[in-house]
Coordinates of C-alpha atoms and ligand atoms in Angstrom, one line a residue:
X110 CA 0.0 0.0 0.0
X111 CA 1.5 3.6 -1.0
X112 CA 0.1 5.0 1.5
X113 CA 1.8 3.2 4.8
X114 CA 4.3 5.2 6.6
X115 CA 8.1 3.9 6.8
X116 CA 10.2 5.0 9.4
X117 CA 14.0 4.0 9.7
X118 CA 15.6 3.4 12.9
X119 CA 19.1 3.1 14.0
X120 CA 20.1 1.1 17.0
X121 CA 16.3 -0.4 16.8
X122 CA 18.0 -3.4 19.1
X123 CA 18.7 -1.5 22.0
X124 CA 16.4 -0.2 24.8
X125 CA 14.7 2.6 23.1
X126 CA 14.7 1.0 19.2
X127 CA 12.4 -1.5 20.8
X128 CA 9.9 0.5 22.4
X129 CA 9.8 2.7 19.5
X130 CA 9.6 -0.2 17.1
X131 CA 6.1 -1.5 19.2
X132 CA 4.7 2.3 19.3
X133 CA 5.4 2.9 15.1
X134 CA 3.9 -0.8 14.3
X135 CA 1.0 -0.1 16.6
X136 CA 0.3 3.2 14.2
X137 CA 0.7 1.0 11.5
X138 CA 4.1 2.1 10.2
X139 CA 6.3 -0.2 7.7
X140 CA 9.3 -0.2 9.9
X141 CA 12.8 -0.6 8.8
X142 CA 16.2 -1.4 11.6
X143 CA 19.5 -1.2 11.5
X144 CA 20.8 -4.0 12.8
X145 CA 25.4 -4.7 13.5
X146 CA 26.1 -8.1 12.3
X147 CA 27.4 -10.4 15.2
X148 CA 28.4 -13.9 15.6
X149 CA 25.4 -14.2 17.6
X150 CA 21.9 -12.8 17.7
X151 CA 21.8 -9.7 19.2
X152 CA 18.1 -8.9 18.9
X153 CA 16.4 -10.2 21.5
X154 CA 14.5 -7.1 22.8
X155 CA 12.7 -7.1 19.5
X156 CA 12.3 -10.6 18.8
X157 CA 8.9 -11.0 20.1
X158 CA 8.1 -8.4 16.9
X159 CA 10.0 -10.4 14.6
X160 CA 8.3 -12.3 11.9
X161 CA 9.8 -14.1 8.8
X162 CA 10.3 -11.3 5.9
X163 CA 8.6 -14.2 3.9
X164 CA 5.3 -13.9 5.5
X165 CA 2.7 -11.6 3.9
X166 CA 2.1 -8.8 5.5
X167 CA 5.2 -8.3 7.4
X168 CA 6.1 -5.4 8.5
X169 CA 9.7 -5.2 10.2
X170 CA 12.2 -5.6 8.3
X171 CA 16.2 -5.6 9.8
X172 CA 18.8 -4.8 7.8
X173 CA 22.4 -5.0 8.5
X174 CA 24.6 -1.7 8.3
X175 CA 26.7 0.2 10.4
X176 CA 26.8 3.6 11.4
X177 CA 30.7 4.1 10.9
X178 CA 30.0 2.6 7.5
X179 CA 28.6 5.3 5.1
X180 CA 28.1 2.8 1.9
X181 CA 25.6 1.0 4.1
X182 CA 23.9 4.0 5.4
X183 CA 23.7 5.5 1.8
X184 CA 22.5 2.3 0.6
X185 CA 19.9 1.9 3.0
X186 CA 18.5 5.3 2.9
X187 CA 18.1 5.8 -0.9
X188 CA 16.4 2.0 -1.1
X189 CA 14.0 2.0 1.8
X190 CA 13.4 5.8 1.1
X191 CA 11.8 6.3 4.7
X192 CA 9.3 8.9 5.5
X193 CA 11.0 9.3 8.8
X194 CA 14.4 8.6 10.0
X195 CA 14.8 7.7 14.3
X196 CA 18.8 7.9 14.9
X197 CA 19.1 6.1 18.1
X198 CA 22.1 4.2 17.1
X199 CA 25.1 4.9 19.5
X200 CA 28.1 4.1 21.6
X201 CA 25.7 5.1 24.4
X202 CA 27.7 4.1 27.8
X203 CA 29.6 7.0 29.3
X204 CA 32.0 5.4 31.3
X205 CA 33.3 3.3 28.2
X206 CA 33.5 6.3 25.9
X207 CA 36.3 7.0 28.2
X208 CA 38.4 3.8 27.1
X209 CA 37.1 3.7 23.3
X210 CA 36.9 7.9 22.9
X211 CA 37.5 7.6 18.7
X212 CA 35.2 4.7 18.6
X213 CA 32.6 7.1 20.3
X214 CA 33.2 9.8 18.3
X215 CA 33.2 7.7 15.0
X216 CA 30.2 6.2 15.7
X217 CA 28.1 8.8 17.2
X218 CA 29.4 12.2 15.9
X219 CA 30.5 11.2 12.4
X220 CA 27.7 8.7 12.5
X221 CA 24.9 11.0 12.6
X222 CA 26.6 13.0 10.2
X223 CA 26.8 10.6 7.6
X224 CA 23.0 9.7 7.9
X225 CA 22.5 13.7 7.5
X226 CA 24.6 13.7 4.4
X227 CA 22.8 10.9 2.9
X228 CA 19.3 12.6 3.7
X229 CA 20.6 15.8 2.0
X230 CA 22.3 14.0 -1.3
X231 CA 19.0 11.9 -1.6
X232 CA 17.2 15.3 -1.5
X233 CA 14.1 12.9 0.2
X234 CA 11.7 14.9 2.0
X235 CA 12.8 12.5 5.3
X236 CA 11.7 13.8 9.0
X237 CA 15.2 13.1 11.3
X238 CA 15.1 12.4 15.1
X239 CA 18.4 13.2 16.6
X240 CA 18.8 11.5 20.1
X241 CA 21.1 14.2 21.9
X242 CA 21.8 14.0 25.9
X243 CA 21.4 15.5 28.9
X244 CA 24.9 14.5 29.3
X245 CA 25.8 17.7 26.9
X246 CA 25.1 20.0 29.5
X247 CA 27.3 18.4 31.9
X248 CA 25.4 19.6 35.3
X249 CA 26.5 23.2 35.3
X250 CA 23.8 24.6 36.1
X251 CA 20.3 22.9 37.0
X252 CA 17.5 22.4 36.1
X253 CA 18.4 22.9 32.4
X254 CA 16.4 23.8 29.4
X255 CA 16.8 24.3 26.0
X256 CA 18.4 27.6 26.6
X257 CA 20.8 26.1 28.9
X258 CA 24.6 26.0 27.6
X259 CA 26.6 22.7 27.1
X260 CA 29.4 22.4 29.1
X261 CA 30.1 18.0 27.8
X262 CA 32.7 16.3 30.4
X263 CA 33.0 13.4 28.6
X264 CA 33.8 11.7 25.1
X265 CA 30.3 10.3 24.9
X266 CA 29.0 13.8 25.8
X267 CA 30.9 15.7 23.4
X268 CA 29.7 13.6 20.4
X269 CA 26.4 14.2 21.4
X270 CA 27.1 18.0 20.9
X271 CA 28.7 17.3 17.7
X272 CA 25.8 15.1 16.6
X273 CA 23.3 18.0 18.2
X274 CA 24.9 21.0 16.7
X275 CA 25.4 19.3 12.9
X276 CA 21.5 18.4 13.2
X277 CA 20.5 21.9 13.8
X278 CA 23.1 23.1 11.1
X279 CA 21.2 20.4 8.4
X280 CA 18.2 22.2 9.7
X281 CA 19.1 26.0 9.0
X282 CA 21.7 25.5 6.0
X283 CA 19.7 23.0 3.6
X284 CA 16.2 23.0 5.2
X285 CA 15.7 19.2 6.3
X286 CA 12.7 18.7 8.7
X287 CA 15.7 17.7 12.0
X288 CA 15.2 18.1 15.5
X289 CA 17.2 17.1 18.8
X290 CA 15.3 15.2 21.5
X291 CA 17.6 16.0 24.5
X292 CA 16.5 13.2 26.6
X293 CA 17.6 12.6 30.3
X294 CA 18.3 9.1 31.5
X295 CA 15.2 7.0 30.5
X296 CA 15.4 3.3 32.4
X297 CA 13.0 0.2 31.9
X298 CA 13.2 -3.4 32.3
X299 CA 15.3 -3.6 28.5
X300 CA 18.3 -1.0 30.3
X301 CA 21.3 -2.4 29.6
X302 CA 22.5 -4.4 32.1
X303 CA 25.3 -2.4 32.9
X304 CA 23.3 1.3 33.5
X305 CA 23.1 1.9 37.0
X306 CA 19.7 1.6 37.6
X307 CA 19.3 -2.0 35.6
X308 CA 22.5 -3.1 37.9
X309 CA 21.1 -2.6 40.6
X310 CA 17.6 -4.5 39.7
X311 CA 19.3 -7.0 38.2
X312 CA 21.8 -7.2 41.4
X313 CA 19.1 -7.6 43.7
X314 CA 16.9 -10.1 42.2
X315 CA 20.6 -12.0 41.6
X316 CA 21.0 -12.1 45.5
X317 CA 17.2 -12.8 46.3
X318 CA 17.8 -15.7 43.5
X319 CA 20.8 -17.0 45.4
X320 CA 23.3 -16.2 42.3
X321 CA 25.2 -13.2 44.2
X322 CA 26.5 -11.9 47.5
X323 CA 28.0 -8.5 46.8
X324 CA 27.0 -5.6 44.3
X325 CA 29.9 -3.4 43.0
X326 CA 29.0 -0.1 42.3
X327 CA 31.3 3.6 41.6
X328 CA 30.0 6.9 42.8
X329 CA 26.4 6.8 44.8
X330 CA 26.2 10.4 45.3
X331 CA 25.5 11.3 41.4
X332 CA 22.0 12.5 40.7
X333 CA 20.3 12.2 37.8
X334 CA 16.8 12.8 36.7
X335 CA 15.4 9.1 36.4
X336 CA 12.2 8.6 33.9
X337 CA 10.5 5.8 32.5
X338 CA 11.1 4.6 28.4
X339 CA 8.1 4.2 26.9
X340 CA 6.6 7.4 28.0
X341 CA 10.1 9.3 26.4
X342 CA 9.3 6.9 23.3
X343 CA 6.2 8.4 23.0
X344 CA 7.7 12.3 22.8
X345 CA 10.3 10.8 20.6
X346 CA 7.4 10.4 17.9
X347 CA 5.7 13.3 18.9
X348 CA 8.9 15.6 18.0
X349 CA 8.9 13.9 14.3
X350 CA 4.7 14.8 14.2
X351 CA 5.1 18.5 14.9
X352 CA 4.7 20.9 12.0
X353 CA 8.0 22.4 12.3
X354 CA 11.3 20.9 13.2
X355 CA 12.6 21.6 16.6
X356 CA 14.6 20.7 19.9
X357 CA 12.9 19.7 23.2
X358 CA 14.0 19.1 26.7
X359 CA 12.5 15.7 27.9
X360 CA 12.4 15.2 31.5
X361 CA 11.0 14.5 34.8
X362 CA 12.0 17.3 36.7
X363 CA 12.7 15.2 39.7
X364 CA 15.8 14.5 40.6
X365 CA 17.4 11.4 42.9
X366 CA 21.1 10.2 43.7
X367 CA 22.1 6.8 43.2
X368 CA 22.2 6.1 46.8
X369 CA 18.1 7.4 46.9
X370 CA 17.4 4.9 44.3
X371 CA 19.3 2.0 46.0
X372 CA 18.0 2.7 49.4
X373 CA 14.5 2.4 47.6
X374 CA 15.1 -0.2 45.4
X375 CA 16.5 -2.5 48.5
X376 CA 13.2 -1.6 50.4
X377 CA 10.8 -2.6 48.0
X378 CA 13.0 -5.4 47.3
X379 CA 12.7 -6.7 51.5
X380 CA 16.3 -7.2 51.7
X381 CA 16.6 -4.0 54.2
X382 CA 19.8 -1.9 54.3
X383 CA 22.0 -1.7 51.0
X384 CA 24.6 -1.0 52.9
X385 CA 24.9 -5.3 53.6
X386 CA 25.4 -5.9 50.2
X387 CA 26.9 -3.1 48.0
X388 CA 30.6 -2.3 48.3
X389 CA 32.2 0.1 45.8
X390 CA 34.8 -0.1 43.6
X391 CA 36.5 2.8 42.0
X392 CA 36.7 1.4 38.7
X393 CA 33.6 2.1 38.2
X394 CA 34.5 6.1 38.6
X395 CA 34.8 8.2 35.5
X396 CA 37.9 10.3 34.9
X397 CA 35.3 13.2 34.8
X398 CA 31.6 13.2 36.5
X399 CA 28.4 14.9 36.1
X400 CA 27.5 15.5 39.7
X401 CA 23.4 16.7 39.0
X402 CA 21.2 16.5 36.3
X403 CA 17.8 17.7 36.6
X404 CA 15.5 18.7 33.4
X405 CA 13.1 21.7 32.7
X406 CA 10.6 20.5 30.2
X407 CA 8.0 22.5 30.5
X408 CA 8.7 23.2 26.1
X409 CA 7.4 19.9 25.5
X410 CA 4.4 20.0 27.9
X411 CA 3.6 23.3 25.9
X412 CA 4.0 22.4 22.6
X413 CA 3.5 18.5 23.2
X414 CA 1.5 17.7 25.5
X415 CA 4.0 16.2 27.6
X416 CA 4.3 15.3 30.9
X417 CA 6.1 12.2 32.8
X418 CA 3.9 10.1 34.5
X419 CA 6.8 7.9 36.3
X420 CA 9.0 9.0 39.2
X421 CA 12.4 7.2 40.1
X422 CA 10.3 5.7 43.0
X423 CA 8.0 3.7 40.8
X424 CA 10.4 3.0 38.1
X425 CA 12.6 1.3 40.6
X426 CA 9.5 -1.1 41.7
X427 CA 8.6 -1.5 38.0
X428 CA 12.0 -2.6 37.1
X429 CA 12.7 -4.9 40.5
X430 CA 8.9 -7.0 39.6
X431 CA 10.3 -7.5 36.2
X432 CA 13.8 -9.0 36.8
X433 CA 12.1 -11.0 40.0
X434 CA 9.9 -12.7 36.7
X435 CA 13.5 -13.2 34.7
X436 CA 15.3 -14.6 37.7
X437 CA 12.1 -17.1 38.3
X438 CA 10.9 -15.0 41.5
X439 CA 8.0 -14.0 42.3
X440 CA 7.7 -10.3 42.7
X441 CA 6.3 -8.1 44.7
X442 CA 3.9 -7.0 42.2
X443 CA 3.6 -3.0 43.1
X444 CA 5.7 -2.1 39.8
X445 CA 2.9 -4.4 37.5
X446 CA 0.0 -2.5 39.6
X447 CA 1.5 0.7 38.8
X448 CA 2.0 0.2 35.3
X449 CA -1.8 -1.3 34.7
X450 CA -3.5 1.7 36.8
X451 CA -1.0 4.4 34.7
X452 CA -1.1 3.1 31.4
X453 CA -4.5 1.7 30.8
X454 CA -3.8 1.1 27.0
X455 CA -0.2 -0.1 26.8
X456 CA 1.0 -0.4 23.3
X457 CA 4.6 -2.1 24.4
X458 CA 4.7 -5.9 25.8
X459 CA 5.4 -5.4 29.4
X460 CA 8.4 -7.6 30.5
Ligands
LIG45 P1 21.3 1.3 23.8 O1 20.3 0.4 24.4 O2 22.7 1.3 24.1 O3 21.1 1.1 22.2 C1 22.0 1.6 21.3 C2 21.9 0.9 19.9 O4 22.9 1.4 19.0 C3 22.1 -0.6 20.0 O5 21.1 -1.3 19.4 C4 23.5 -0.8 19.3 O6 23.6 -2.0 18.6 C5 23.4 0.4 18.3 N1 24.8 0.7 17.8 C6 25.9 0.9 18.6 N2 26.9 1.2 17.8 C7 26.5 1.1 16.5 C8 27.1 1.2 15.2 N3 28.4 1.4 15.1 N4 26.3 1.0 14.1 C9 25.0 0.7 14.2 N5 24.4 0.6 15.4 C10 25.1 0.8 16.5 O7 20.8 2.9 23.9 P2 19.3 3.5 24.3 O8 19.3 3.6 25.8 O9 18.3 2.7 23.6 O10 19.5 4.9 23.8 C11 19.1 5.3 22.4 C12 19.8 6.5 22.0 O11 19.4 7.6 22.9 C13 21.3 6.5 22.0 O12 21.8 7.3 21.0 C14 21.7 7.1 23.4 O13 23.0 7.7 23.3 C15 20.6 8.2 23.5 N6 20.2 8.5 24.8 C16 19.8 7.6 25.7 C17 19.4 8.0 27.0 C18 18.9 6.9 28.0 O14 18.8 7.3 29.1 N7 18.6 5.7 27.6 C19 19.3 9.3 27.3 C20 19.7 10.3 26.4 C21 20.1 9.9 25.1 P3 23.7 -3.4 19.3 O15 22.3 -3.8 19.6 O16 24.3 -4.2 18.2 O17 24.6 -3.2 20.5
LIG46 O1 25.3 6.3 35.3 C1 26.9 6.4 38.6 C2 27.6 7.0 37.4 O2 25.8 4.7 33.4 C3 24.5 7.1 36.1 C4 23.2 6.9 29.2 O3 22.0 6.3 28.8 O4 22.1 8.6 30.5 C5 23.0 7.5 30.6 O5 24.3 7.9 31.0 C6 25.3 7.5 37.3 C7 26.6 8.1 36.9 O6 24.1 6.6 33.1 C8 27.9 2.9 38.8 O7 28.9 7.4 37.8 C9 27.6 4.6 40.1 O8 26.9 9.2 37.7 O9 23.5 4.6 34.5 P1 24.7 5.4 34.0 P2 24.7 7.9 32.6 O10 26.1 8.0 32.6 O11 23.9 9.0 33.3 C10 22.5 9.6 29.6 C11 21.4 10.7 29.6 C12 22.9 9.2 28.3 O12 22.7 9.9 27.3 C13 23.7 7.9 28.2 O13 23.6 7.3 26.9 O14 25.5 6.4 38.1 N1 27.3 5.0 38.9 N2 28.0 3.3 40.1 C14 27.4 4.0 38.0 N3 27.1 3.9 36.7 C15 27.3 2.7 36.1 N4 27.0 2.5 34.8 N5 27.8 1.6 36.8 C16 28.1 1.7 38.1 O15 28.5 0.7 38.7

């Protein structure tokens, strides 16, 4: 059918390419991935969408490419010819763009550049979703909004600025319908395992399951402004829906340190005081940290309609009921309660 949307996403495997994947086939998109190609299968967050390109009426479809490989990007852009382009595809861990800083930069600075310079050359009218970071504005000064200047204190943080500043600069120069979604730290039960927040789930049901004594952590007293996936999914599409390109601010507004969300976390869990099981270990410091981070979005609830519906409190009891379920627990069952009363018509599998 010519008239079925297709949207292209990059890094469609990790946390928030799987979300967005359920929210774009639920509005009936044609939806086209990105996928690295491994040794192994590296897909599994999506693979309950997955259906044999061979069936009729498929619609996901992965394709292998990378984003430090323009050929591929080039390739896939002018074939699929997407209505709408979701770059989510990154290097995304902080504390390892300190030991691979080129590999970070490659792939998310010059990355999102060469998907920009494929957009223009194909001279498609495609819609391009930048995901920038909180982590450009390095904590300076709180709470930040769009306004706010970047001050990046890490590799991972300064490609974000790169990849930020060149999507604005497609926007202005050659007129291409881009926008940044500066998203704070968005968590869920598909977080990779090594975020802090889905280390610490994933530690506690571990020691509840018998598997683990200790937890190893770096710095507890870092805050960060702690919201829940799907709900920035859902601003993700409504950035690319808005009749003129722009950057938003998406964000709680709330703001907890990592010690406030293990303290929590350990409650809901019943295993008491954290302090009996988590011991730290400065490898897990960064040369360089963002002490606070603390969003201001009241842009998006203006011109979006946005408005977080999931503080660091409940998001901790959401993700502790779901890795209970994968550790063969049984869990306490506040997060599942939480998520049925909030979001009534859930268009992402809950895990
Ligand atoms: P994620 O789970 O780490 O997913 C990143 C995806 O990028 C993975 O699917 C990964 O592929 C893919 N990727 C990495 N290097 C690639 C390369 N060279 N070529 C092609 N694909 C590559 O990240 P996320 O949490 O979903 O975040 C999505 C985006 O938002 C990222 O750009 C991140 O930097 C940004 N962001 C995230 C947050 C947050 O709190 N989650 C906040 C602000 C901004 P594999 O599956 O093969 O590993
Ligand atoms: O660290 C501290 C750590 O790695 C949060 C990415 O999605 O959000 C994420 O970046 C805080 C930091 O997330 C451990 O030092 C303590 O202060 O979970 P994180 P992040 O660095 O904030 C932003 C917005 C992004 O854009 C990124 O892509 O927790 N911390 N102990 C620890 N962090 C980790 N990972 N592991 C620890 O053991």
């Amino acid at each position: 059918m010519d008239n079925v949307k297709k949207a292209l996403i990059t890094g469609i495997a990790g946390q928030d390419g799987s979300y967005l994947t359920e929210l774009l086939l639920s509005k009936g998109y044609e939806v086209y991935g990105i996928i690295r190609w491994d040794s192994i299968f590296t897909t599994q967050r999506i693979d309950h969408l997955y259906q044999d390109p061979h069936i009729k009426g498929t619609r996901l479809f992965l394709k292998h490419g990378d984003l430090t490989d323009s050929a591929s990007i080039i390739k896939l852009i002018t074939e699929i010819k997407p209505d709408e382009i979701y770059h989510l595809g990154a290097q995304s861990h902080v504390r390892v763009s300190f030991e691979m800083p080129e590999y970070t930069v490659n792939t998310n600075a010059l990355g999102t550049l060469r998907i920009l310079e494929a957009i223009r050359i194909s001279k498609l009218p495609i819609k391009f979703y930048m995901a920038a970071s909180s982590e450009m504005f390095g904590g300076i000064n709180s709470p930040q909004n769009e306004n706010t200047p970047f001050c990046p204190k890490s590799p991972y943080a300064c490609s974000k600025v790169f990849g930020y500043d060149i999507t604005k600069l497609y926007r202005e120069a050659y007129g291409i319908f881009a926008a940044n979604g500066i998203f704070y730290n968005h968590e869920s039960p598909r977080r990779g395992d090594t975020f802090v927040t889905k280390k610490i789930t994933r530690g506690i049901a571990r020691i509840k399951a018998g598997l683990d004594k200790k937890l190893y952590l770096g710095n507890l007293d870092a805050k960060r402004d702690w919201g829940f996936a799907p709900e920035y999914i859902e601003a993700m599409y409504s950035i690319l829906q808005q009749p003129k390109p722009d950057d938003f601010v998406i964000a709680t507004g709330e703001s907890c340190s990592v010690k406030g969300f293990l303290e929590k976390a350990f409650d809901y869990a019943g295993l008491g005081d954290y302090q009996q099981y988590v011991e730290i270990d400065p490898y897990y410091y960064r040369p360089s940290e963002v002490n606070v981070l603390i969003g201001d979005s009241s842009k998006a609830k203006e011109k979006l309609g946005w408005k977080s519906k999931i503080n660091f409190n409940e998001l901790a009891k959401i993700m502790i009921d779901a890795d209970f379920r994968k550790y063969g627990l049984t869990p306490p069952g506040e997060g599942d309660g939480i998520l049925k009363e909030k979001f009534p018509n859930r268009w992402w599998k809950v895990d």
